[in-house]
């Protein structure tokens, strides 16, 4: 892919990068409701992309997402660069993340480092003004990109793991089942990291700030702004719709189709609590006499072919309709098109019906402002964003999603009171135009961006000629492979190979230790200083025997580093010993846990850093030692920085870690291996696990990747 956008924005204009990874995203004809991952967020990011690209202050907007080659979905999702036909400044750029096929969002985590590397390769050639990520998975990628590029991260959660977990537990699900279905603990950990890294969190409602983000340890309300999304009023507008095409489909189900409909429309996701609505309707004979129930829960071919979540939800719907014998009173169409959705809202309004969102929790609720825009009064869950929507628009009432009786009564009451119904319908139409417009959103969005810390992108100075690495591949070893001392023959074999291949392959060591300790170790092993030394946990980069330090890296990681505050915090942390400043790195503070009883633990120390608003990454070296380094510093980031500066492709880099190596060192698009030992990474398919330990394990990995052959497919 050409890495330079054809229409690079002029410096006065903004180049914005949005990231939304999961679900099916394309410029038009969105397949909303097709599955559990293609819903409101997809609509939100595509409409945000369009609204930003239409603004003269913006030069270019890239929406980065996952490339999908899968015979079960349209070819659109495999296109690398999709320009929106009516908006040349708007691009949807797709990169691979793991396998080609379409995967549920919960399955994407292991592939996000690789996606980040592909995206970095594309973005390094440009100078985006910021990265704006959407949902936890994109937030993980956004952190990696923003920290490497040195630009601010903006994040919109759309839905939060803690809220989802709380509401599903309240509905009776077990912690273990939730973990198995949704991997919530990993998602919540990433959401916390995002809150610690992002310069700005954009929410749709104050409730998200007060209640939803309020559940998070590292949420800082001062870095949050409510900027509600818009609704497309040319698509969602009031008006008579007595018999739209979709009503023909509905009439197949309904004995008395002229009765007012109770309309629910959502992705087939258990958080939407459709079952709760059917219970409320099924247990209320007066309601059944007065109104029909219309449930639109995505589109489906064969329920048995759906992924587990939607399959469970739809099976439950069929079973409950049968259980309450709602045949003739309940409609649950299998298909609908995008244009049927506004028709549905207008058709329901024309019959004096209502819209209900009975979700266990709803971060915001785009369907509510869509229904409102079409003149349909609403009932919505009291948990989440709908509180703000109804407070703004005065166009409906809140319900307790777990109270079956209350839902039934409030539905009956709204359907029976014409005056109230008329007032809600009118208020909704006016309220949406007043509070939910994309132009207003863009104005507030761009104003909020103005207040962000200005990007301090990586300085890309030229490298003094003698210093440029001329080899076309890099081999990095974890320094632990040299300590304890390897068997002499094994070390000689490695040294001989490095010497033989020195023109083709540069050699580097990575170590948590300071440079001087690593040099001492090399002297003890009687080894030459390698071409690259990455020390102190990735905070220092030195080159060759001259040990010339990469000042660009120091400047890059030093932005917003507050070493003195880290040092002072550790100095007063019970159970921790730190050596004097002279023994510390400028960008790395080392701590030694001398009293486990007194020390509150690394998680607590991390919280302290966050609560004191001290940016930093805490790295555990072993049970007794840790480092605190700048967020922009890590082995993985340092290796990528070296690769970029010396123009070496990531798949021309082989990193071989010791048994203690982690995914920061071995993840992403580099070639990676871990020598055999006591602690192997959870089977990570892209990381070669050597059988042998120590240097033989390293030689085994070099052979496995055929790393030295001229035409190695590396
Ligand atoms: O069968 C369906 C189901 C949904 N939709 C559309 O999909 C969107 C659903 O959005 P929303 O009601 O907001 O629910 P989610 O899909 O859950 O969206 C997530 O992201 C949204 C945007 O941030 C937030 O409003 C939600 O609270 C959050 O859960 C709406 O435009 C619906 O019209 C369809 O077209 N057909
Ligand atoms: O309920 P969850 O698992 O947090 O996910 C909400 C889902 O709805 C969406 O809006 C669908 O696009 C995304 O935010 C996400 O896939």
PDB file of N, CA and C and ligand atoms in Angstrom, residues 22 36-42 105 135 158-159 164 187 267 271, ligand 2:
ATOM      1  N   UNK A  22     -13.840  -3.552  15.344  1.00  0.00           N
ATOM      2  CA  UNK A  22     -14.668  -4.751  15.170  1.00  0.00           C
ATOM      3  C   UNK A  22     -15.945  -4.409  14.399  1.00  0.00           C
ATOM      4  N   UNK A  36     -23.791  -9.200  16.572  1.00  0.00           N
ATOM      5  CA  UNK A  36     -23.679  -8.507  17.864  1.00  0.00           C
ATOM      6  C   UNK A  36     -22.676  -7.369  17.808  1.00  0.00           C
ATOM      7  N   UNK A  37     -21.804  -7.323  16.790  1.00  0.00           N
ATOM      8  CA  UNK A  37     -20.757  -6.304  16.771  1.00  0.00           C
ATOM      9  C   UNK A  37     -21.009  -5.191  15.761  1.00  0.00           C
ATOM     10  N   UNK A  38     -22.104  -5.282  15.046  1.00  0.00           N
ATOM     11  CA  UNK A  38     -22.375  -4.270  14.011  1.00  0.00           C
ATOM     12  C   UNK A  38     -23.642  -3.526  14.392  1.00  0.00           C
ATOM     13  N   UNK A  39     -23.459  -2.412  15.083  1.00  0.00           N
ATOM     14  CA  UNK A  39     -24.627  -1.670  15.582  1.00  0.00           C
ATOM     15  C   UNK A  39     -24.291  -0.210  15.727  1.00  0.00           C
ATOM     16  N   UNK A  40     -24.650   0.350  16.865  1.00  0.00           N
ATOM     17  CA  UNK A  40     -24.565   1.790  17.065  1.00  0.00           C
ATOM     18  C   UNK A  40     -23.200   2.382  16.863  1.00  0.00           C
ATOM     19  N   UNK A  41     -22.168   1.696  17.345  1.00  0.00           N
ATOM     20  CA  UNK A  41     -20.822   2.258  17.223  1.00  0.00           C
ATOM     21  C   UNK A  41     -20.445   2.420  15.756  1.00  0.00           C
ATOM     22  N   UNK A  42     -20.865   1.452  14.950  1.00  0.00           N
ATOM     23  CA  UNK A  42     -20.536   1.499  13.520  1.00  0.00           C
ATOM     24  C   UNK A  42     -21.186   2.726  12.901  1.00  0.00           C
ATOM     25  N   UNK A 105     -15.672  -9.617  18.257  1.00  0.00           N
ATOM     26  CA  UNK A 105     -14.739  -8.662  18.874  1.00  0.00           C
ATOM     27  C   UNK A 105     -13.930  -9.303  19.997  1.00  0.00           C
ATOM     28  N   UNK A 135     -14.066   2.265  21.513  1.00  0.00           N
ATOM     29  CA  UNK A 135     -14.214   0.963  22.184  1.00  0.00           C
ATOM     30  C   UNK A 135     -12.837   0.455  22.636  1.00  0.00           C
ATOM     31  N   UNK A 158     -18.155   3.955  23.949  1.00  0.00           N
ATOM     32  CA  UNK A 158     -19.388   3.396  23.379  1.00  0.00           C
ATOM     33  C   UNK A 158     -20.074   2.415  24.321  1.00  0.00           C
ATOM     34  N   UNK A 159     -19.322   1.593  24.991  1.00  0.00           N
ATOM     35  CA  UNK A 159     -19.864   0.653  25.969  1.00  0.00           C
ATOM     36  C   UNK A 159     -18.691   0.235  26.843  1.00  0.00           C
ATOM     37  N   UNK A 164     -21.239  -3.306  31.788  1.00  0.00           N
ATOM     38  CA  UNK A 164     -21.824  -4.519  31.221  1.00  0.00           C
ATOM     39  C   UNK A 164     -21.784  -5.646  32.251  1.00  0.00           C
ATOM     40  N   UNK A 187     -10.649  -6.890  29.027  1.00  0.00           N
ATOM     41  CA  UNK A 187     -11.207  -5.659  28.441  1.00  0.00           C
ATOM     42  C   UNK A 187     -11.171  -4.535  29.470  1.00  0.00           C
ATOM     43  N   UNK A 267     -29.596  -4.823  18.436  1.00  0.00           N
ATOM     44  CA  UNK A 267     -28.799  -5.967  18.067  1.00  0.00           C
ATOM     45  C   UNK A 267     -29.283  -7.119  18.938  1.00  0.00           C
ATOM     46  N   UNK A 271     -27.493  -8.080  26.578  1.00  0.00           N
ATOM     47  CA  UNK A 271     -27.551  -6.837  27.380  1.00  0.00           C
ATOM     48  C   UNK A 271     -28.818  -6.042  27.023  1.00  0.00           C
TER      49      UNK A 271
HETATM   50  O1  LIG B   2     -22.233  -4.609  24.853  1.00  0.00           O
HETATM   51  P1  LIG B   2     -20.790  -4.631  24.517  1.00  0.00           P
HETATM   52  O2  LIG B   2     -20.211  -6.002  24.460  1.00  0.00           O
HETATM   53  O3  LIG B   2     -20.001  -3.694  25.346  1.00  0.00           O
HETATM   54  O4  LIG B   2     -20.643  -4.112  23.000  1.00  0.00           O
HETATM   55  C1  LIG B   2     -21.448  -3.121  22.457  1.00  0.00           C
HETATM   56  C2  LIG B   2     -21.431  -3.395  20.962  1.00  0.00           C
HETATM   57  O5  LIG B   2     -22.357  -2.548  20.302  1.00  0.00           O
HETATM   58  C3  LIG B   2     -21.727  -1.840  19.263  1.00  0.00           C
HETATM   59  O6  LIG B   2     -22.272  -0.553  19.154  1.00  0.00           O
HETATM   60  C4  LIG B   2     -21.942  -2.561  17.942  1.00  0.00           C
HETATM   61  O7  LIG B   2     -21.427  -1.756  16.910  1.00  0.00           O
HETATM   62  C5  LIG B   2     -20.251  -1.781  19.652  1.00  0.00           C
HETATM   63  O8  LIG B   2     -20.052  -0.746  20.560  1.00  0.00           O
HETATM   64  C6  LIG B   2     -20.068  -3.087  20.376  1.00  0.00           C
HETATM   65  O9  LIG B   2     -19.750  -4.091  19.446  1.00  0.00           O
END
